[in-house]
Amino acid sequence: MSRRNLTILGATGTIGVNTLDVVARHPDKFRVVALSGQNQIEKLAIQCRQFQPRYAVVLEADKAATLQTLLRGTSTEVLVGMEALEFVSALPEVDSVMAAIVGAAGLRPALAAARAGKQVLLANKETLVMAGRFFMEAVREHGATLLPIDSEHNAIFQCMPREGSGESRVESRKVLDSPRSTLDSRLPIGVRRILLTASGGPFRTRPVETLKDVTPEEAVAHPNWVMGKKISVDSASMMNKGLEVIEARWLFDARPEQIEVVIHPQSIVHSMVEYLDGSVLAQLSNPDMRTPIAHSLAYPERVEAGVNWLDLAKIGQLTFEAPDFARFPCLKLAYQALAAGGAATAILNAANEVAVAAFLDRRIPYLGIAASLESVLGRLAGLPANSLEDLMAADAAARREAELLVAHAAQK
Ligand code: NAD
Ligand code: MG
């Protein structure tokens, strides 16, 4: 494998840090060209000193000034703003872009990487939830290679037949002539459905009547994974799984009813693919994001990731159960938004970002998250989704609507 040049967007986050951990194990295989971060400027400066990227990108001028001071004497150039994120995602010298910014902010740079025909390592699931059709079209049109970082989708990718595994360069069958509807989609020949596993999060067995008292601390305490706060709350509500159903729909061209969620509390089986002959292929590993990250960084080769080897005898049992929609209404809302099509999933995603932030700030209760999503979806259903601009507008409208609901709840 020739040495790969990387841009890592969201380097200071959980995925970014895990990516740099794998990169540091293989200095002969990977070189960091650009890193980005939003708030933890000192951490970003330490990363820059270690990996010596050509560029470091932050979003605000005052942070750029701080970073510049911290990086005095190094050759790293500090850039500012969304355009700079797009610039480092499309640099000619960059081979792969790790898209690991959290939330809707990750869309534009991920799209820039796709349009530049890069190998896109997509952690930012919000990109597909907001604008799946447009993003996948950009990937195909510009010959980009898309590799999923989300552990479930990475598992599905590994279990799919190579042809339909979401990698556009080797895909010939799925070239789009014209945009198709949400429901007009095809899994690879021979594949019957996707079994998307979910841990069930911290509230899988908590009495439903006590969910009204859930605190942010309880919601972010995930039993198996260490993750950023937003995705941790999403895991507790199973909105994360809902977003992942939508993500799988676009990555693998599956219809909603071809994606089944199965609760698997041990988080060892990361997802499965069922074939027409009754075979089910699964990918197993310890729950450590360095496995899917290393898989995508080195693809199609394999490199060590620093992950503990799986000891199945020690784990003993792998169990599975069906999800309970009454306990996890956000999961149901995600399926509904996917079925509604259009801008609904972008609306769901934006309203969820606002609601989760409000919950973490203790401005709304835990059950207020699902309630506000339902209300925003109900009010804004039917907004157009004919262009990326339409989707951005739907995103903005959903944020405004969700903020109003939060403000209203806070007054009570
Ligand atoms: P995180 O909160 O730990 O890190 C987010 C990163 O994005 C940070 O570097 C932060 O500085 C940057 N960032 C935040 N807001 C930004 C903005 N407005 N503009 C530019 N940069 C911004 O999040 P994470 O857990 O690393 O997750 C990153 C993405 O990966 C998310 O989309 C998440 O859904 C996805 N993901 C994460 C995991 C996981 O295990 N952590 C698993 C699967 C998918
Ligand atoms: Mg996941």
Coordinates of C-alpha atoms and ligand atoms in Angstrom, one line a residue:
M1 CA 0.0 0.0 0.0
S2 CA 1.4 3.4 -0.9
R3 CA 1.4 6.0 1.8
R4 CA -2.0 7.7 2.1
N5 CA -2.4 11.4 2.7
L6 CA -5.2 12.2 5.1
T7 CA -7.5 15.1 6.1
I8 CA -9.1 14.5 9.5
L9 CA -12.2 16.6 10.1
G10 CA -13.2 16.7 13.7
A11 CA -9.8 15.5 14.9
T12 CA -10.4 16.5 18.5
G13 CA -13.5 14.4 18.8
T14 CA -13.8 10.8 19.8
I15 CA -13.6 9.5 16.2
G16 CA -10.8 11.9 15.4
V17 CA -8.7 10.8 18.4
N18 CA -9.3 7.2 17.6
T19 CA -8.3 7.8 14.0
L20 CA -5.0 9.5 15.1
D21 CA -4.4 6.6 17.4
V22 CA -4.5 4.2 14.4
V23 CA -2.5 6.6 12.2
A24 CA 0.2 6.8 14.8
R25 CA 0.7 3.0 14.7
H26 CA 1.5 3.1 11.0
P27 CA 3.6 6.2 10.2
D28 CA 4.8 4.3 7.1
K29 CA 1.3 4.0 5.7
F30 CA -0.5 7.3 6.6
R31 CA 0.5 11.0 6.6
V32 CA -1.7 13.7 8.1
V33 CA -2.1 16.7 5.8
A34 CA -4.9 18.6 7.6
L35 CA -6.7 18.5 11.0
S36 CA -9.7 20.4 12.1
G37 CA -11.3 21.1 15.5
Q38 CA -13.9 23.4 16.9
N39 CA -13.5 24.1 20.7
Q40 CA -10.6 22.2 22.1
I41 CA -7.8 24.4 20.7
E42 CA -5.1 23.2 23.0
K43 CA -5.8 19.6 22.2
L44 CA -5.7 20.5 18.5
A45 CA -2.4 22.2 19.0
I46 CA -0.9 19.1 20.7
Q47 CA -2.2 16.9 17.8
C48 CA -0.6 19.3 15.3
R49 CA 2.7 19.2 17.1
Q50 CA 2.6 15.4 17.0
F51 CA 1.4 14.9 13.5
Q52 CA 2.8 18.0 11.8
P53 CA -0.1 18.6 9.3
R54 CA 0.3 21.2 6.6
Y55 CA -3.0 22.8 7.7
A56 CA -5.1 23.1 10.8
V57 CA -8.6 24.5 10.5
V58 CA -10.9 26.1 13.1
L59 CA -14.2 27.9 12.6
E60 CA -13.6 31.2 14.4
A61 CA -11.0 33.9 14.1
D62 CA -10.3 34.2 17.8
K63 CA -9.6 30.5 18.0
A64 CA -7.4 30.7 15.0
A65 CA -5.4 33.4 16.8
T66 CA -5.0 31.2 19.9
L67 CA -4.0 28.2 17.8
Q68 CA -1.5 30.3 15.8
T69 CA 0.2 31.3 19.1
L70 CA 0.3 27.8 20.3
L71 CA 1.8 26.6 17.0
R72 CA 4.5 29.2 16.8
G73 CA 7.7 27.7 15.4
T74 CA 5.9 24.9 13.6
S75 CA 5.2 24.7 9.8
T76 CA 1.4 24.2 10.2
E77 CA -0.7 26.9 8.6
V78 CA -3.9 27.9 10.4
L79 CA -7.0 28.4 8.3
V80 CA -10.4 29.6 9.4
G81 CA -14.0 28.9 8.4
M82 CA -16.3 26.5 6.6
E83 CA -14.6 27.3 3.2
A84 CA -11.3 26.3 4.7
L85 CA -12.9 23.0 5.8
E86 CA -14.1 22.5 2.2
F87 CA -10.6 23.5 0.9
V88 CA -8.7 20.9 3.0
S89 CA -11.3 18.2 2.1
A90 CA -10.6 18.7 -1.6
L91 CA -6.8 19.3 -1.7
P92 CA -5.2 17.5 -4.7
E93 CA -2.6 16.0 -2.4
V94 CA -5.2 14.4 -0.1
D95 CA -6.2 10.8 -0.8
S96 CA -8.7 10.2 2.1
V97 CA -10.9 12.4 4.2
M98 CA -12.1 11.3 7.6
A99 CA -15.5 13.1 8.0
A100 CA -15.8 13.1 11.8
I101 CA -17.4 16.4 12.6
V102 CA -20.6 16.0 14.6
G103 CA -24.0 17.2 13.3
A104 CA -25.2 19.0 10.3
A105 CA -22.0 21.1 10.2
G106 CA -20.3 18.1 8.7
L107 CA -22.3 18.1 5.5
R108 CA -20.5 20.7 3.4
P109 CA -17.0 19.4 3.9
A110 CA -18.0 15.8 3.4
L111 CA -19.7 16.9 0.2
A112 CA -16.6 18.8 -0.9
A113 CA -14.6 15.6 -0.4
A114 CA -17.1 13.6 -2.5
R115 CA -17.1 16.1 -5.2
A116 CA -13.3 16.0 -5.3
G117 CA -13.5 12.3 -5.9
K118 CA -11.7 11.4 -2.6
Q119 CA -11.9 8.3 -0.5
V120 CA -14.5 9.5 2.0
L121 CA -14.4 7.8 5.4
L122 CA -17.8 8.8 6.6
A123 CA -18.4 9.0 10.3
N124 CA -20.8 12.0 10.1
K125 CA -24.1 10.1 9.6
E126 CA -26.0 13.3 9.6
T127 CA -24.7 13.9 6.1
L128 CA -26.7 11.0 4.8
V129 CA -29.7 11.7 7.1
M130 CA -30.0 15.2 5.8
A131 CA -29.1 14.8 2.2
G132 CA -28.6 11.2 1.4
R133 CA -29.7 11.3 -2.2
F134 CA -27.6 14.3 -3.1
F135 CA -24.5 13.0 -1.3
M136 CA -24.7 9.6 -2.9
E137 CA -25.2 11.2 -6.3
A138 CA -22.1 13.3 -5.7
V139 CA -20.1 10.2 -4.7
R140 CA -21.2 8.4 -7.9
E141 CA -20.8 11.4 -10.2
H142 CA -17.3 12.3 -9.1
G143 CA -16.0 8.7 -8.7
A144 CA -15.5 9.0 -5.0
T145 CA -15.1 6.0 -2.8
L146 CA -17.3 5.9 0.2
L147 CA -16.4 3.8 3.3
P148 CA -18.6 3.8 6.3
I149 CA -17.1 4.4 9.7
D150 CA -20.2 3.9 11.8
S151 CA -19.5 0.4 13.3
E152 CA -22.8 -1.1 12.1
H153 CA -22.5 0.2 8.5
N154 CA -18.9 -0.8 8.4
A155 CA -19.9 -4.3 9.5
I156 CA -22.7 -4.4 6.8
F157 CA -20.2 -3.2 4.2
Q158 CA -17.8 -6.0 5.2
C159 CA -20.7 -8.6 5.0
M160 CA -22.1 -7.4 1.6
P161 CA -21.0 -8.9 -1.7
R162 CA -18.3 -6.6 -3.0
E163 CA -20.3 -5.3 -5.9
G164 CA -23.1 -3.6 -3.9
S165 CA -21.1 -2.7 -0.8
G166 CA -21.5 1.0 -1.2
E167 CA -18.1 1.5 -2.8
S168 CA -18.9 3.5 -5.9
R169 CA -15.7 2.8 -7.9
V170 CA -16.5 -0.9 -8.2
E171 CA -20.2 -0.3 -8.6
S172 CA -21.5 -0.5 -12.1
R173 CA -25.1 -1.6 -11.5
K174 CA -26.3 1.3 -9.5
V175 CA -25.4 4.3 -11.6
L176 CA -28.3 6.7 -11.3
D177 CA -29.7 8.2 -14.5
S178 CA -32.3 10.3 -12.7
P179 CA -33.2 10.8 -9.1
R180 CA -35.4 8.0 -7.8
S181 CA -37.9 8.1 -5.0
T182 CA -37.1 7.0 -1.5
L183 CA -38.8 3.7 -1.9
D184 CA -37.4 2.8 -5.3
S185 CA -34.2 1.0 -4.2
R186 CA -32.3 -2.2 -4.7
L187 CA -30.1 -4.3 -2.4
P188 CA -27.4 -6.2 -4.2
I189 CA -28.7 -9.4 -6.0
G190 CA -28.9 -12.3 -3.5
V191 CA -29.3 -10.1 -0.4
R192 CA -32.6 -10.3 1.4
R193 CA -32.2 -7.8 4.2
I194 CA -29.9 -6.0 6.6
L195 CA -30.0 -6.8 10.3
L196 CA -28.8 -3.6 12.1
T197 CA -27.8 -4.4 15.7
A198 CA -28.3 -1.9 18.6
S199 CA -27.0 -2.2 22.2
G200 CA -30.3 -0.8 23.5
G201 CA -28.3 1.8 25.5
P202 CA -28.5 2.5 29.2
F203 CA -32.3 2.4 29.4
R204 CA -33.0 -1.0 27.8
T205 CA -34.3 -2.5 31.0
R206 CA -35.1 0.6 33.1
P207 CA -38.8 0.7 34.1
V208 CA -40.6 2.8 31.4
E209 CA -42.5 4.9 34.0
T210 CA -39.1 6.2 35.3
L211 CA -37.9 7.4 31.9
K212 CA -39.4 10.9 32.7
D213 CA -36.7 11.3 35.4
V214 CA -33.7 10.5 33.2
T215 CA -30.8 13.0 33.8
P216 CA -28.2 14.0 31.2
E217 CA -25.5 12.1 33.3
E218 CA -27.6 8.9 33.1
A219 CA -28.2 9.4 29.3
V220 CA -24.5 9.8 28.4
A221 CA -23.4 6.8 30.4
H222 CA -23.3 4.3 27.6
P223 CA -22.8 0.7 28.8
N224 CA -20.4 -0.4 25.9
W225 CA -19.0 2.6 24.0
V226 CA -17.2 5.8 24.8
M227 CA -18.6 8.5 22.5
G228 CA -19.3 12.2 22.2
K229 CA -22.2 13.6 24.2
K230 CA -24.7 14.1 21.4
I231 CA -24.4 10.6 20.0
S232 CA -24.5 9.1 23.5
V233 CA -27.9 10.7 24.2
D234 CA -29.0 9.5 20.7
S235 CA -27.9 6.0 21.7
A236 CA -30.0 6.2 24.9
S237 CA -33.1 7.3 23.0
M238 CA -32.3 5.0 20.1
M239 CA -32.5 8.0 17.8
N240 CA -29.0 7.0 16.9
K241 CA -30.3 3.7 15.6
G242 CA -33.1 5.6 13.8
L243 CA -30.5 7.8 12.1
E244 CA -28.5 4.6 11.3
V245 CA -31.6 3.1 9.6
I246 CA -31.7 6.1 7.4
E247 CA -27.9 6.0 6.9
A248 CA -28.2 2.3 5.8
R249 CA -31.0 3.2 3.4
W250 CA -28.7 5.4 1.4
L251 CA -25.4 3.6 1.8
F252 CA -26.8 0.3 0.7
D253 CA -29.8 1.3 -1.4
A254 CA -32.2 -0.6 0.9
R255 CA -35.9 0.0 1.4
P256 CA -36.9 0.7 5.0
E257 CA -38.6 -2.7 5.4
Q258 CA -35.4 -4.3 4.3
I259 CA -33.6 -2.9 7.4
E260 CA -34.5 -4.6 10.7
V261 CA -33.2 -3.4 14.0
V262 CA -32.2 -6.1 16.5
I263 CA -31.1 -5.4 20.0
H264 CA -27.9 -7.0 21.0
P265 CA -26.7 -5.8 24.4
Q266 CA -23.2 -7.1 24.2
S267 CA -22.2 -5.0 21.1
I268 CA -20.0 -7.7 19.7
V269 CA -22.0 -8.5 16.5
H270 CA -21.9 -5.1 14.8
S271 CA -24.5 -5.9 12.2
M272 CA -25.5 -8.7 9.7
V273 CA -26.5 -9.3 6.2
E274 CA -29.1 -11.9 5.3
Y275 CA -29.0 -13.7 1.9
L276 CA -31.8 -15.3 0.0
D277 CA -30.5 -18.8 0.7
G278 CA -30.9 -18.2 4.4
S279 CA -27.2 -17.5 5.1
V280 CA -26.6 -14.6 7.6
L281 CA -23.1 -13.1 7.6
A282 CA -22.0 -11.1 10.6
Q283 CA -19.0 -9.0 11.6
L284 CA -17.8 -9.4 15.2
S285 CA -15.2 -7.5 17.2
N286 CA -14.8 -5.9 20.6
P287 CA -16.7 -2.6 20.7
D288 CA -13.8 -0.3 19.8
M289 CA -14.1 2.2 16.9
R290 CA -10.5 1.7 16.0
T291 CA -11.6 -1.5 14.2
P292 CA -13.9 0.2 11.6
I293 CA -11.5 3.1 11.4
A294 CA -8.5 0.9 10.6
H295 CA -10.6 -1.1 8.2
S296 CA -11.5 2.0 6.2
L297 CA -8.1 3.7 6.5
A298 CA -6.3 0.7 5.0
Y299 CA -9.1 -0.6 2.7
P300 CA -8.9 -3.0 0.9
E301 CA -5.8 -4.0 3.0
R302 CA -5.8 -4.7 6.7
V303 CA -3.7 -3.2 9.4
E304 CA -3.5 -3.6 13.2
A305 CA -5.7 -1.3 15.1
G306 CA -4.5 -1.7 18.7
V307 CA -7.8 -3.4 19.6
N308 CA -8.0 -6.3 22.1
W309 CA -8.5 -9.6 20.4
L310 CA -12.0 -11.0 20.7
D311 CA -12.3 -13.7 23.5
L312 CA -15.6 -15.3 22.8
A313 CA -15.3 -17.9 25.6
K314 CA -14.8 -15.1 28.0
I315 CA -17.8 -13.2 26.6
G316 CA -19.8 -16.4 26.9
Q317 CA -23.2 -15.2 25.6
L318 CA -24.4 -13.2 22.7
T319 CA -28.1 -12.4 23.0
F320 CA -30.7 -10.7 20.8
E321 CA -34.2 -9.2 21.3
A322 CA -36.7 -7.1 19.4
P323 CA -36.8 -3.3 20.1
D324 CA -39.8 -1.9 21.9
F325 CA -41.1 1.1 20.1
A326 CA -43.0 2.3 23.2
R327 CA -39.8 2.5 25.1
F328 CA -37.9 4.0 22.1
P329 CA -40.4 6.3 20.3
C330 CA -37.5 8.1 18.5
L331 CA -36.7 4.9 16.6
K332 CA -40.3 4.8 15.3
L333 CA -40.2 8.4 14.3
A334 CA -37.1 7.7 12.2
Y335 CA -38.8 5.0 10.3
Q336 CA -41.8 7.3 9.8
A337 CA -39.6 10.1 8.5
L338 CA -37.9 7.7 6.1
A339 CA -41.2 6.5 4.8
A340 CA -42.4 10.1 4.4
G341 CA -39.3 10.9 2.4
G342 CA -38.6 14.4 1.1
A343 CA -37.2 16.7 3.7
A344 CA -38.6 14.7 6.6
T345 CA -35.3 13.1 7.7
A346 CA -33.4 16.4 7.5
I347 CA -36.2 17.9 9.7
L348 CA -35.9 15.1 12.1
N349 CA -32.1 15.4 12.3
A350 CA -32.2 19.2 12.9
A351 CA -34.9 19.1 15.5
N352 CA -33.1 16.3 17.3
E353 CA -29.9 18.3 17.4
V354 CA -31.7 21.2 19.1
A355 CA -33.7 18.9 21.4
V356 CA -30.6 16.9 22.5
A357 CA -28.7 20.1 23.2
A358 CA -31.6 21.5 25.2
F359 CA -31.8 18.3 27.2
L360 CA -28.1 18.3 27.9
D361 CA -28.6 22.0 29.1
R362 CA -31.5 20.8 31.3
R363 CA -33.9 23.0 29.5
I364 CA -36.2 20.1 28.5
P365 CA -36.8 16.7 30.1
Y366 CA -35.6 13.5 28.5
L367 CA -39.1 12.6 27.2
G368 CA -39.3 16.1 25.7
I369 CA -36.8 15.0 23.0
A370 CA -39.2 12.6 21.3
A371 CA -42.2 14.9 22.0
S372 CA -40.5 17.8 20.3
L373 CA -39.4 15.7 17.3
E374 CA -42.9 14.5 16.8
S375 CA -44.3 18.0 16.9
V376 CA -41.7 19.5 14.6
L377 CA -42.2 16.7 12.1
G378 CA -46.0 17.2 12.2
R379 CA -45.7 20.9 11.6
L380 CA -43.2 20.9 8.9
A381 CA -44.1 17.8 6.9
G382 CA -44.3 18.5 3.2
L383 CA -41.5 21.1 2.9
P384 CA -39.8 20.6 -0.5
A385 CA -36.6 18.6 -1.0
N386 CA -35.7 19.2 -4.6
S387 CA -32.3 20.6 -4.0
L388 CA -29.6 20.9 -1.4
E389 CA -30.8 24.4 -0.7
D390 CA -34.3 23.1 0.0
L391 CA -32.8 20.7 2.5
M392 CA -30.7 23.4 4.2
A393 CA -33.9 25.5 4.4
A394 CA -35.8 22.6 5.9
D395 CA -32.9 22.1 8.4
A396 CA -33.1 25.8 9.4
A397 CA -36.9 25.8 9.7
A398 CA -36.8 22.7 11.9
R399 CA -34.2 24.3 14.2
R400 CA -36.3 27.4 14.6
E401 CA -39.4 25.4 15.3
A402 CA -37.6 23.1 17.8
E403 CA -36.1 26.2 19.5
L404 CA -39.6 27.7 19.9
L405 CA -40.8 24.5 21.5
V406 CA -37.8 24.5 23.9
A407 CA -38.4 28.1 24.8
H408 CA -42.1 27.4 25.4
A409 CA -41.2 24.3 27.6
A410 CA -38.8 26.4 29.6
Q411 CA -41.4 29.0 30.4
K412 CA -43.7 26.4 31.9
Ligands
NAD1 P1 -17.4 14.5 19.2 O1 -18.4 15.4 19.8 O2 -16.5 13.7 20.1 O3 -16.4 15.2 18.2 C1 -16.9 16.1 17.2 C2 -15.8 16.8 16.4 O4 -16.4 17.7 15.6 C3 -14.9 17.6 17.3 O5 -13.6 17.6 16.7 C4 -15.4 19.0 17.2 O6 -14.4 20.0 17.4 C5 -15.9 19.1 15.8 N1 -17.1 20.0 15.7 C6 -18.2 20.0 16.5 N2 -19.0 21.0 16.0 C7 -18.5 21.5 14.9 C8 -18.9 22.5 14.0 N3 -20.0 23.2 14.1 N4 -18.0 22.8 12.9 C9 -16.9 22.1 12.8 N5 -16.4 21.2 13.6 C10 -17.2 20.9 14.7 O7 -18.2 13.5 18.3 P2 -17.9 12.0 17.9 O8 -18.4 11.0 18.9 O9 -16.4 11.9 17.5 O10 -18.7 11.8 16.6 C11 -18.4 12.4 15.3 C12 -19.3 11.9 14.2 O11 -19.1 10.5 14.1 C13 -20.8 12.1 14.5 O12 -21.5 12.4 13.4 C14 -21.2 10.7 15.1 O13 -22.6 10.5 14.8 C15 -20.3 9.8 14.3 N6 -20.1 8.5 15.0 C16 -19.4 8.5 16.1 C17 -19.2 7.3 16.8 C18 -18.5 7.2 18.1 O14 -18.2 6.1 18.5 N7 -18.0 8.3 18.7 C19 -19.7 6.1 16.2 C20 -20.3 6.2 15.0 C21 -20.5 7.4 14.3
MG2 MG -23.2 3.2 15.2

